[in-house]
Short mmCIF file of N, CA and C in Angstrom, two decimals:
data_model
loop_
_atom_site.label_atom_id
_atom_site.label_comp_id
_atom_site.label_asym_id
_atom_site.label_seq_id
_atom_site.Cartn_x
_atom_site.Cartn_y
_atom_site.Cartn_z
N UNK A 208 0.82 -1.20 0.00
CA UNK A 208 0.00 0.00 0.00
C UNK A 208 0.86 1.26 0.00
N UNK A 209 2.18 0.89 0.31
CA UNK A 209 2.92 2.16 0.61
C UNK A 209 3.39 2.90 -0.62
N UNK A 210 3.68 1.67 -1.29
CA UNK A 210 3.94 1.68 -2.71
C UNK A 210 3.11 2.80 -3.81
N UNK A 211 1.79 2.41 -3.45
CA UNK A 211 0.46 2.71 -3.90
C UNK A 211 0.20 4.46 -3.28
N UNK A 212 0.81 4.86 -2.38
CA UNK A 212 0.73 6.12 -1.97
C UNK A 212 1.80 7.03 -2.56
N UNK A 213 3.19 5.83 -2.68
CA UNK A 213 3.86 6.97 -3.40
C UNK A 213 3.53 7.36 -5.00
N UNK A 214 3.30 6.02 -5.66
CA UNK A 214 2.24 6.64 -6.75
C UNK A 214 1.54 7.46 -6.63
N UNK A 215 0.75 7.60 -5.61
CA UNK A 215 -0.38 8.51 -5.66
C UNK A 215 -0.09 10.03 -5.84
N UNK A 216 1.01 10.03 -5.01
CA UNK A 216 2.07 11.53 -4.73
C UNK A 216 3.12 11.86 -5.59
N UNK A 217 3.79 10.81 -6.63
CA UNK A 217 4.01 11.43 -7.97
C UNK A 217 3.09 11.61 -8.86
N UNK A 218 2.28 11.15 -9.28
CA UNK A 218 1.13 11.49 -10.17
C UNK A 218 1.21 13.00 -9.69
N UNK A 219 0.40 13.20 -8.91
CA UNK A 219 -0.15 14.77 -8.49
C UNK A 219 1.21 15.98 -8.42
N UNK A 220 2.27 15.20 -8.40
CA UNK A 220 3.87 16.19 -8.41
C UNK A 220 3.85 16.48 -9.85
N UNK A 221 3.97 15.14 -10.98
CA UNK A 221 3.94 15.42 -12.13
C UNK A 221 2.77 16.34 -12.85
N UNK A 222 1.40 15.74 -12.43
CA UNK A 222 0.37 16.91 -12.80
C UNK A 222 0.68 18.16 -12.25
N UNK A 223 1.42 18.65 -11.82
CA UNK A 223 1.08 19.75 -11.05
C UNK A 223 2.45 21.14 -10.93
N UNK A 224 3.82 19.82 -11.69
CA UNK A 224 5.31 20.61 -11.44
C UNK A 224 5.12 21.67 -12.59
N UNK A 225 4.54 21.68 -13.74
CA UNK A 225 5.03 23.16 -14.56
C UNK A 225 3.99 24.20 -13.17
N UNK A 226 2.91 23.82 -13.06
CA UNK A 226 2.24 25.23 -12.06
C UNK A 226 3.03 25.68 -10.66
N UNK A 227 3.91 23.96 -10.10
CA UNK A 227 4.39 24.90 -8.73
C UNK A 227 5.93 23.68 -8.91
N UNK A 228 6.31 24.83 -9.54
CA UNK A 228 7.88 23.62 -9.82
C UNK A 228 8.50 23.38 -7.88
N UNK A 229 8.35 24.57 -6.99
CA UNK A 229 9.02 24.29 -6.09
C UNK A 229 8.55 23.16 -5.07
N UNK A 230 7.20 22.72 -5.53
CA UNK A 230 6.41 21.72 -4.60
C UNK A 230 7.19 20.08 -5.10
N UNK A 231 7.94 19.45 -4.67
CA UNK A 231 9.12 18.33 -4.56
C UNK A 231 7.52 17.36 -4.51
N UNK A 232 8.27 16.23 -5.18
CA UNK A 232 7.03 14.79 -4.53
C UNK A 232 6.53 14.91 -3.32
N UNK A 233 7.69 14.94 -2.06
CA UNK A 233 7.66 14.37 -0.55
C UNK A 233 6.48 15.65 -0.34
N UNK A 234 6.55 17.04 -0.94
CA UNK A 234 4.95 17.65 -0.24
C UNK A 234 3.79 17.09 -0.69
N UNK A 235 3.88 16.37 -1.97
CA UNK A 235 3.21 16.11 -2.20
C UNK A 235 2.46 14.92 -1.36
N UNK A 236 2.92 14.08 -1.18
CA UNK A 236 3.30 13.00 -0.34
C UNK A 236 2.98 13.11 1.02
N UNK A 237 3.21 14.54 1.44
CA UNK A 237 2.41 14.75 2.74
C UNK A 237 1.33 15.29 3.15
N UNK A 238 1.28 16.09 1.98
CA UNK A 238 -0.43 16.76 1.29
C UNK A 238 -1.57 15.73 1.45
N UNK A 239 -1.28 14.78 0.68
CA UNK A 239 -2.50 13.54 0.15
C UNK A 239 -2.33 12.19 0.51
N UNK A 240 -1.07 12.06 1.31
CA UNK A 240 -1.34 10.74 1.65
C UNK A 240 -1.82 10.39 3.40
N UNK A 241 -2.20 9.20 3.45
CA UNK A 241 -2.81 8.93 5.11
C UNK A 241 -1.56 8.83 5.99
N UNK A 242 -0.03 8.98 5.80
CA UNK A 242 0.73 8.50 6.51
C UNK A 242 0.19 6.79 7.19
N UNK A 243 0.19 6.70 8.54
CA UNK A 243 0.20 5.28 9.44
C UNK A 243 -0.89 4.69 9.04
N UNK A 244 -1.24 4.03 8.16
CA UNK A 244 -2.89 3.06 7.87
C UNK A 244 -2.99 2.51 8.96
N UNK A 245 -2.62 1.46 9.94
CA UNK A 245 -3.11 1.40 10.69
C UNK A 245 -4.00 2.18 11.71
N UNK A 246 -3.04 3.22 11.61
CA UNK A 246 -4.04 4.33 12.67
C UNK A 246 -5.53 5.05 11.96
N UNK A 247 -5.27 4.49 10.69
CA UNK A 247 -6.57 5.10 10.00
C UNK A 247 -7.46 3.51 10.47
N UNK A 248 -7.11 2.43 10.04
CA UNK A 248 -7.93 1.56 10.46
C UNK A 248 -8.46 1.34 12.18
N UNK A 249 -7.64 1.83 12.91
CA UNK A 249 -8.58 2.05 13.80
C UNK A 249 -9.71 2.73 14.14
N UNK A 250 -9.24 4.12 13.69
CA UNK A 250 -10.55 4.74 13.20
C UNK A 250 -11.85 4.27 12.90
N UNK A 251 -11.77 3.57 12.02
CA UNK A 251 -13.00 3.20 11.31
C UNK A 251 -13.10 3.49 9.92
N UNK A 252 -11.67 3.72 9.17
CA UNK A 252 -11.24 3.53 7.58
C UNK A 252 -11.38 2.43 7.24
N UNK A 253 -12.55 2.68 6.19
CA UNK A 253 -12.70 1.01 5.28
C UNK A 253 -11.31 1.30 3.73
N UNK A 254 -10.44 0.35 4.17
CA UNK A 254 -9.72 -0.12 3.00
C UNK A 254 -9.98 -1.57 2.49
N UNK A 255 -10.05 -1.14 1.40
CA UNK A 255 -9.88 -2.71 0.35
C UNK A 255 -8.66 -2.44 -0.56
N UNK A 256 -8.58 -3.33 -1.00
CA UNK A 256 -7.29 -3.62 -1.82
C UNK A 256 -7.74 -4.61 -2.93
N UNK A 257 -7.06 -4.57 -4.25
CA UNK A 257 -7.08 -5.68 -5.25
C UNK A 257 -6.07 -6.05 -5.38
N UNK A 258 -5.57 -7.43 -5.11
CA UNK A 258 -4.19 -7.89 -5.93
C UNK A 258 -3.93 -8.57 -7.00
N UNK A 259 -3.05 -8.39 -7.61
CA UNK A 259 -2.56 -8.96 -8.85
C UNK A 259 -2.27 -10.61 -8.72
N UNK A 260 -2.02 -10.95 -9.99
CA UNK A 260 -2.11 -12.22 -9.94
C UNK A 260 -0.76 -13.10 -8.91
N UNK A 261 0.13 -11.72 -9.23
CA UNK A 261 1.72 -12.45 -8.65
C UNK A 261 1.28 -11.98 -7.11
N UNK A 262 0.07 -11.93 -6.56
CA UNK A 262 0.34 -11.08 -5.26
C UNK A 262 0.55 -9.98 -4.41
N UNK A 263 0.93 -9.21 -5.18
CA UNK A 263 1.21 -7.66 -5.41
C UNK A 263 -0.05 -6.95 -5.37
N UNK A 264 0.06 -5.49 -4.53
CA UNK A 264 -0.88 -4.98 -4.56
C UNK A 264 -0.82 -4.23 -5.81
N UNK A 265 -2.49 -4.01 -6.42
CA UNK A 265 -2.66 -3.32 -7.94
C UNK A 265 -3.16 -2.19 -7.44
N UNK A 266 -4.02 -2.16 -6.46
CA UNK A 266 -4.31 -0.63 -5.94
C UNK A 266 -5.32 -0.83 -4.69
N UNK A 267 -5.86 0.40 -4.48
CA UNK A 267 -6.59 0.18 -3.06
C UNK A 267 -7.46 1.54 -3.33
N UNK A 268 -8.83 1.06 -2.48
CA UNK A 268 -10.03 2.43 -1.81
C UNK A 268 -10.09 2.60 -0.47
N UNK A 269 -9.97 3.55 0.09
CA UNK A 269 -10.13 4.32 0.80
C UNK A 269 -11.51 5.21 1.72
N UNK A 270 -12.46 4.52 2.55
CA UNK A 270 -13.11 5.48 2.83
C UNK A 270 -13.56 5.40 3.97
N UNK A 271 -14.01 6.71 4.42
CA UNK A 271 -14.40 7.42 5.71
C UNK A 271 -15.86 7.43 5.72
N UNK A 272 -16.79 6.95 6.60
CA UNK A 272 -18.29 6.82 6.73
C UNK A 272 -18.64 7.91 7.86
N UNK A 273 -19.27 8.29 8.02
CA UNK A 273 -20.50 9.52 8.57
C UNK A 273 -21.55 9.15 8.73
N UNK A 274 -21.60 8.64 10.10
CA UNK A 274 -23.40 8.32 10.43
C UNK A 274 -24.24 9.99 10.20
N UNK A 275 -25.59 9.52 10.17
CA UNK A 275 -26.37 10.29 10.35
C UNK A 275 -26.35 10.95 11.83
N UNK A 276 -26.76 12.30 11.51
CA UNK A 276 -26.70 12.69 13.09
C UNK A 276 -27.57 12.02 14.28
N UNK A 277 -27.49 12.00 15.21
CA UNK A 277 -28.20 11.57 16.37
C UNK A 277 -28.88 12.69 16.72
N UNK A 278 -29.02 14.07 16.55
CA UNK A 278 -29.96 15.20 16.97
C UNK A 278 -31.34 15.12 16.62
N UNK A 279 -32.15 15.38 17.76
CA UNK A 279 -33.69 15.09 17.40
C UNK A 279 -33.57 16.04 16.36
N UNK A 280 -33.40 17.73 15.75
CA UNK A 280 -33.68 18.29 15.13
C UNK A 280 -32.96 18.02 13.60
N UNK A 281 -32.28 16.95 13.59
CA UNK A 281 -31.53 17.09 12.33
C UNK A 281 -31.88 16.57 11.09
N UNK A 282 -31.78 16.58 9.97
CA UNK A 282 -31.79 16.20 9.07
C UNK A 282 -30.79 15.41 7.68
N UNK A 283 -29.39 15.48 8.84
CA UNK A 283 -28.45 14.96 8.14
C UNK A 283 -28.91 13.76 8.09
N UNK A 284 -28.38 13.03 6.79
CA UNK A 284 -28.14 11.79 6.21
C UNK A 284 -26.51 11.17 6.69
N UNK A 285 -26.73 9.90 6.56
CA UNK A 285 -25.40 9.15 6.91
C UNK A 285 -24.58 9.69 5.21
N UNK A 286 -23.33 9.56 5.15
CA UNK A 286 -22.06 9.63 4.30
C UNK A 286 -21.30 8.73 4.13
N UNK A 287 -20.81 8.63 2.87
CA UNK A 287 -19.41 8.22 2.70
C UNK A 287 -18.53 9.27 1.61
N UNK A 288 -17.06 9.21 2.56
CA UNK A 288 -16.24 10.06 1.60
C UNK A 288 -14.90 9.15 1.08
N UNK A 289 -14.92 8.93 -0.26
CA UNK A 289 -14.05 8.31 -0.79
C UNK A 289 -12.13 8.98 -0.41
N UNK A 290 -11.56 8.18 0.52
CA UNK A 290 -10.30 9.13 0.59
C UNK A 290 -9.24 9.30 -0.49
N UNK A 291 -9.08 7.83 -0.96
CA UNK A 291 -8.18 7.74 -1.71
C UNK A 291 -8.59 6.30 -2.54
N UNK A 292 -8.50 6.46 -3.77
CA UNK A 292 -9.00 5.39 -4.61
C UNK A 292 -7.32 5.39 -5.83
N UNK A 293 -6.90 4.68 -5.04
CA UNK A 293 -5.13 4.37 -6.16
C UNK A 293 -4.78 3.13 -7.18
N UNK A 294 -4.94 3.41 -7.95
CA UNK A 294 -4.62 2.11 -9.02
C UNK A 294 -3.07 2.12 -9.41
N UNK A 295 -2.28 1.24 -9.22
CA UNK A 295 -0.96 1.40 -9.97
C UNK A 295 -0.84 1.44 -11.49
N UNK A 296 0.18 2.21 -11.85
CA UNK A 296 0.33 2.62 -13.22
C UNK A 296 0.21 1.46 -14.04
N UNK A 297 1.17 0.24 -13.91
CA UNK A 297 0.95 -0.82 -14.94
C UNK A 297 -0.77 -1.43 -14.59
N UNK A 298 -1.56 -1.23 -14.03
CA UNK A 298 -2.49 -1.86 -14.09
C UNK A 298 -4.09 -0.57 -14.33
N UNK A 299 -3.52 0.39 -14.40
CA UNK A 299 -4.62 1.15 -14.98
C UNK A 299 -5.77 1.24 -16.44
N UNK A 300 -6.69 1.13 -16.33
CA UNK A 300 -7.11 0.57 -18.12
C UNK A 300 -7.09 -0.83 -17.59
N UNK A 301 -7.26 -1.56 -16.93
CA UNK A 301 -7.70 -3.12 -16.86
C UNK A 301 -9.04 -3.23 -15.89
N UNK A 302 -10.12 -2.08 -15.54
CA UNK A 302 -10.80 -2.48 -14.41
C UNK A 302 -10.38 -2.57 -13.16
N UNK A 303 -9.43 -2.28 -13.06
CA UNK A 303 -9.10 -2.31 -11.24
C UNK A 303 -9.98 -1.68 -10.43
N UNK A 304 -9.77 0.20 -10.93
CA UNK A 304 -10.71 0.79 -10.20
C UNK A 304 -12.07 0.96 -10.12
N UNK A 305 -12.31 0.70 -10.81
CA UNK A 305 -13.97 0.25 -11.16
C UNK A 305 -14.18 -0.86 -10.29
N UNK A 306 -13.48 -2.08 -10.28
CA UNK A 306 -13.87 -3.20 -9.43
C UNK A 306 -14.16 -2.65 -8.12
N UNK A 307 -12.42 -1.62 -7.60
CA UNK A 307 -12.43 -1.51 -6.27
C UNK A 307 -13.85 -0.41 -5.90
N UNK A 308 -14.07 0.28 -6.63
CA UNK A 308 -15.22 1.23 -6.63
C UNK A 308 -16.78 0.44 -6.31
N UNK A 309 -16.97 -0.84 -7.09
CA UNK A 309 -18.05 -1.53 -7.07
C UNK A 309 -18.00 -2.46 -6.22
N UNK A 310 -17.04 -2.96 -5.27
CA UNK A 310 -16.79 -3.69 -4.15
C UNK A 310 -17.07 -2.77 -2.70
N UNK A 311 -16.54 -1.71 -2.80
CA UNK A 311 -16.81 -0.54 -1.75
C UNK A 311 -18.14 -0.41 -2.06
N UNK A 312 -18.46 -0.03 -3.02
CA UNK A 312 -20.16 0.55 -2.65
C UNK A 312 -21.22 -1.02 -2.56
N UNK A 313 -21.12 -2.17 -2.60
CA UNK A 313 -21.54 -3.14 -1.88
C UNK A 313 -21.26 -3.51 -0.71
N UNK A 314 -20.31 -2.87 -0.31
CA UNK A 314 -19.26 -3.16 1.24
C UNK A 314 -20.68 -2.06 1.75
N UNK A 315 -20.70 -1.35 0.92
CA UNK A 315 -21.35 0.00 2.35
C UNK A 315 -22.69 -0.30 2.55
N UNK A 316 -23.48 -0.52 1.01
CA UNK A 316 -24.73 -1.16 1.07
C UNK A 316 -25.05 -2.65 2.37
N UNK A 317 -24.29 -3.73 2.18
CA UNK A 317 -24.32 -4.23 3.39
C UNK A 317 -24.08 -3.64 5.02
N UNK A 318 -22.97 -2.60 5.08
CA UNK A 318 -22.73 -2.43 6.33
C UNK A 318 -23.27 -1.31 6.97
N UNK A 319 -23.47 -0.42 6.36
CA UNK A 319 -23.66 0.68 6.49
C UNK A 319 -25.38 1.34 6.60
N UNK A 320 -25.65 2.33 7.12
CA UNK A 320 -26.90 2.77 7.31
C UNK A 320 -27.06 4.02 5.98
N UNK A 321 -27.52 3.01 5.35
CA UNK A 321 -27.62 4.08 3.82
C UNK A 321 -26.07 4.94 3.11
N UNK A 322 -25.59 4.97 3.81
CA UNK A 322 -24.12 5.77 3.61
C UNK A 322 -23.88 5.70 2.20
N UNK A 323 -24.04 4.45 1.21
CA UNK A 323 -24.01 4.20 -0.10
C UNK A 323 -24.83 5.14 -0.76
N UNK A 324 -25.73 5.96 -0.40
CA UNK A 324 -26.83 6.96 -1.42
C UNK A 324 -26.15 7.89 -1.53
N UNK A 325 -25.30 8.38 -0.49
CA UNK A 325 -24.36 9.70 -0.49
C UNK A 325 -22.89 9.45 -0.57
N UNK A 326 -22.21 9.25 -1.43
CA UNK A 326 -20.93 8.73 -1.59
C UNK A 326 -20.64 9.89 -2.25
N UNK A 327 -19.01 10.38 -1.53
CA UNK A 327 -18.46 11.63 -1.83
C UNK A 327 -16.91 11.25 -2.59
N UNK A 328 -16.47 12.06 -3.57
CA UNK A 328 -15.09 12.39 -3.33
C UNK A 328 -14.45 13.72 -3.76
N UNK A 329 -13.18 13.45 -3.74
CA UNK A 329 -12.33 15.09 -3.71
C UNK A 329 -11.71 14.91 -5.21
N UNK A 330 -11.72 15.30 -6.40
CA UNK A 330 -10.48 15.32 -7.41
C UNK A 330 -9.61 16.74 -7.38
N UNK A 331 -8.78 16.46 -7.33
CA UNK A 331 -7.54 17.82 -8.15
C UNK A 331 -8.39 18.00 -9.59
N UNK A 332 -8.87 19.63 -9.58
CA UNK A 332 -9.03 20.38 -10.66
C UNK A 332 -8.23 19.76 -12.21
N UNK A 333 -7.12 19.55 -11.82
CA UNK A 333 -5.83 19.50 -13.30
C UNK A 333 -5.95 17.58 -13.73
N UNK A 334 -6.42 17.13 -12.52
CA UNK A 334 -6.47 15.51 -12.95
C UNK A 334 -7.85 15.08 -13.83
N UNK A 335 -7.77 15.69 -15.09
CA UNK A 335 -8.55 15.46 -15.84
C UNK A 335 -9.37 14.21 -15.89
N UNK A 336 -8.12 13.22 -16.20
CA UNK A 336 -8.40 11.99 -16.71
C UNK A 336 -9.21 11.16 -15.37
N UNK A 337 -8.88 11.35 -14.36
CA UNK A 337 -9.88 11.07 -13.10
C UNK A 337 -11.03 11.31 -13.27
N UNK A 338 -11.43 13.07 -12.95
CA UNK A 338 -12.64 13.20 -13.34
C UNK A 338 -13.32 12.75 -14.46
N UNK A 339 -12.87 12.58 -15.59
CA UNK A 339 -13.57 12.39 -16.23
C UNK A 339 -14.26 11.13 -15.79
N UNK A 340 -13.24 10.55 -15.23
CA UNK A 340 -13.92 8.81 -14.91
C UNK A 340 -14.64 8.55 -13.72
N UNK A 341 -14.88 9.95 -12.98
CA UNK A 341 -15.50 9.87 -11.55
C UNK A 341 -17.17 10.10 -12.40
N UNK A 342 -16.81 11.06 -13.41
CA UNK A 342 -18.26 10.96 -13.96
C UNK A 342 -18.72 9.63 -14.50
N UNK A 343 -17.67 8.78 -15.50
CA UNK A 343 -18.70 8.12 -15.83
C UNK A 343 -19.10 6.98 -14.44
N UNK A 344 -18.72 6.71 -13.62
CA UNK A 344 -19.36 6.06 -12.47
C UNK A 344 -20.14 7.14 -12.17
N UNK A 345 -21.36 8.44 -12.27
CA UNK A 345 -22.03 8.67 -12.05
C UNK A 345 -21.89 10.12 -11.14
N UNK A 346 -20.61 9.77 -10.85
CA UNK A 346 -20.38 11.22 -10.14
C UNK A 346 -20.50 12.90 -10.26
N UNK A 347 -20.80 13.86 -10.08
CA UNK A 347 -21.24 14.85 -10.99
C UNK A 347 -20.32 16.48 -9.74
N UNK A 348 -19.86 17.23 -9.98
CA UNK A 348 -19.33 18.13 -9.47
C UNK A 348 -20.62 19.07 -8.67
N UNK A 349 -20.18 19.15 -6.98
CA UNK A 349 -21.42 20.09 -6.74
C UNK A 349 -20.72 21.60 -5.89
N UNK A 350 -19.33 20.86 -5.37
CA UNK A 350 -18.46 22.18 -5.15
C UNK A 350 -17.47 22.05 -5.14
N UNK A 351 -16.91 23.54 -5.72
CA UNK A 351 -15.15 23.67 -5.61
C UNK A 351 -14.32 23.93 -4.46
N UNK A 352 -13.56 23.73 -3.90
CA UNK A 352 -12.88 23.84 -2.58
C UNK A 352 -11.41 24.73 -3.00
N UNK A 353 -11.02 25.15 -2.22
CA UNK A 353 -9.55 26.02 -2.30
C UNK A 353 -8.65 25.63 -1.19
N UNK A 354 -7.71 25.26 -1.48
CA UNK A 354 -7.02 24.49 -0.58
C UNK A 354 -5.32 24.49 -0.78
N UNK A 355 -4.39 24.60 0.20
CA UNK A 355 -3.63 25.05 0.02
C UNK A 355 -2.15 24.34 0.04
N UNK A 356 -1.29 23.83 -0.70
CA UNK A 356 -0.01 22.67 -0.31
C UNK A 356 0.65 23.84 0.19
N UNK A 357 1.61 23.35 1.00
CA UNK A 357 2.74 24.38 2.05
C UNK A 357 4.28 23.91 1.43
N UNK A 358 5.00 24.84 1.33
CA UNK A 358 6.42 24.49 1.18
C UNK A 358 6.88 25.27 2.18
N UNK A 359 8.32 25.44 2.63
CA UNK A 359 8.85 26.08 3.03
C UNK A 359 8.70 27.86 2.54
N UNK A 360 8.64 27.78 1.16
CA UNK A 360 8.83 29.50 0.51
C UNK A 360 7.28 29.76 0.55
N UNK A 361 6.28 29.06 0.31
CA UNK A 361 5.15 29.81 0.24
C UNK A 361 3.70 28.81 0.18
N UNK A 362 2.47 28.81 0.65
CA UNK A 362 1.85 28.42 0.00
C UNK A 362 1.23 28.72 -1.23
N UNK A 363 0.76 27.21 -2.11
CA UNK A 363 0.32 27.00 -3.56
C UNK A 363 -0.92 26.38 -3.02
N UNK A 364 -1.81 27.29 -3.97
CA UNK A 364 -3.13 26.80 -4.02
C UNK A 364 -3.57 25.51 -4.75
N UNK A 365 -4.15 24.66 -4.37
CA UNK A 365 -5.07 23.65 -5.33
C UNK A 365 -6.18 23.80 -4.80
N UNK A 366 -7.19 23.64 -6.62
CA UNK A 366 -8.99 23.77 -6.51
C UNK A 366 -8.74 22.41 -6.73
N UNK A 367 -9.80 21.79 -5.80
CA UNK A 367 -10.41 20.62 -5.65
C UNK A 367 -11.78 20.60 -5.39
#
């Protein structure tokens, strides 16, 4: 999985070095990745994983659930927010993420208190080729966020 994070954090270095050449992988890397999984799995982070035939991990999902509120006055609905959905490079274009996508949202449908009707995630603005594919699983943009990576010289904005 570790593997699978540092992918995750060059991708977004390479998308992203002509706009902020001074942002290195490792911010990247500390921007977007979970650091200790275990400590996320205590939490209550649902990870799955797909492996390859030799054993090897091909990629992994990521997500964070949100009960509904407990307030007599409320009206929130239960959630899920997709954290991180990583496919490795040689195995992208074969269904991976789609599988891991359609395994999670049956994971939630069984476990979960509706959480599957509201399934969230975050893309980087510049990761085209994502979004495009968050849409065709159905996904549709409802807000932009502004958000900021830190270097030492300055912060750089990313819309997500």
């Amino acid at each position: 999985l570790v593997q699978c994070q540092d992918a995750f954090a060059g991708d977004h270095w390479k998308l992203y070095s002509r706009f902020y050449p001074t942002l290195s992988q490792s911010h990247w890397h500390k921007a977007l990745c979970c650091g200790d999984l275990s400590e996320y799995l205590r939490r209550g982070v649902i990870l799955l994983r797909a492996l390859s035939q030799d054993g090897k991990v091909a990629g992994y999902i990521s997500c964070s659930v949100f009960p509904s509120s407990t307030a007599e006055n409320s009206t929130e609905q239960a959630f899920a927010k997709i954290n991180h959905l990583i496919v490795m490079p040689e195995h992208r274009g074969c269904g991976v993420g789609r599988l891991l996508f359609e395994s999670l949202v049956a994971h939630l449908e069984a476990q979960t208190d509706r959480a599957d009707q509201d399934l969230r995630i975050v893309a980087v603005e510049q990761n085209i080729r994502a979004i495009e594919w968050y849409w065709r699983l159905g996904f549709r943009a409802v807000q932009l966020h502004l958000d900021h990576v830190g270097t030492n010289r300055k912060e750089c904005p990313v819309v997500h």
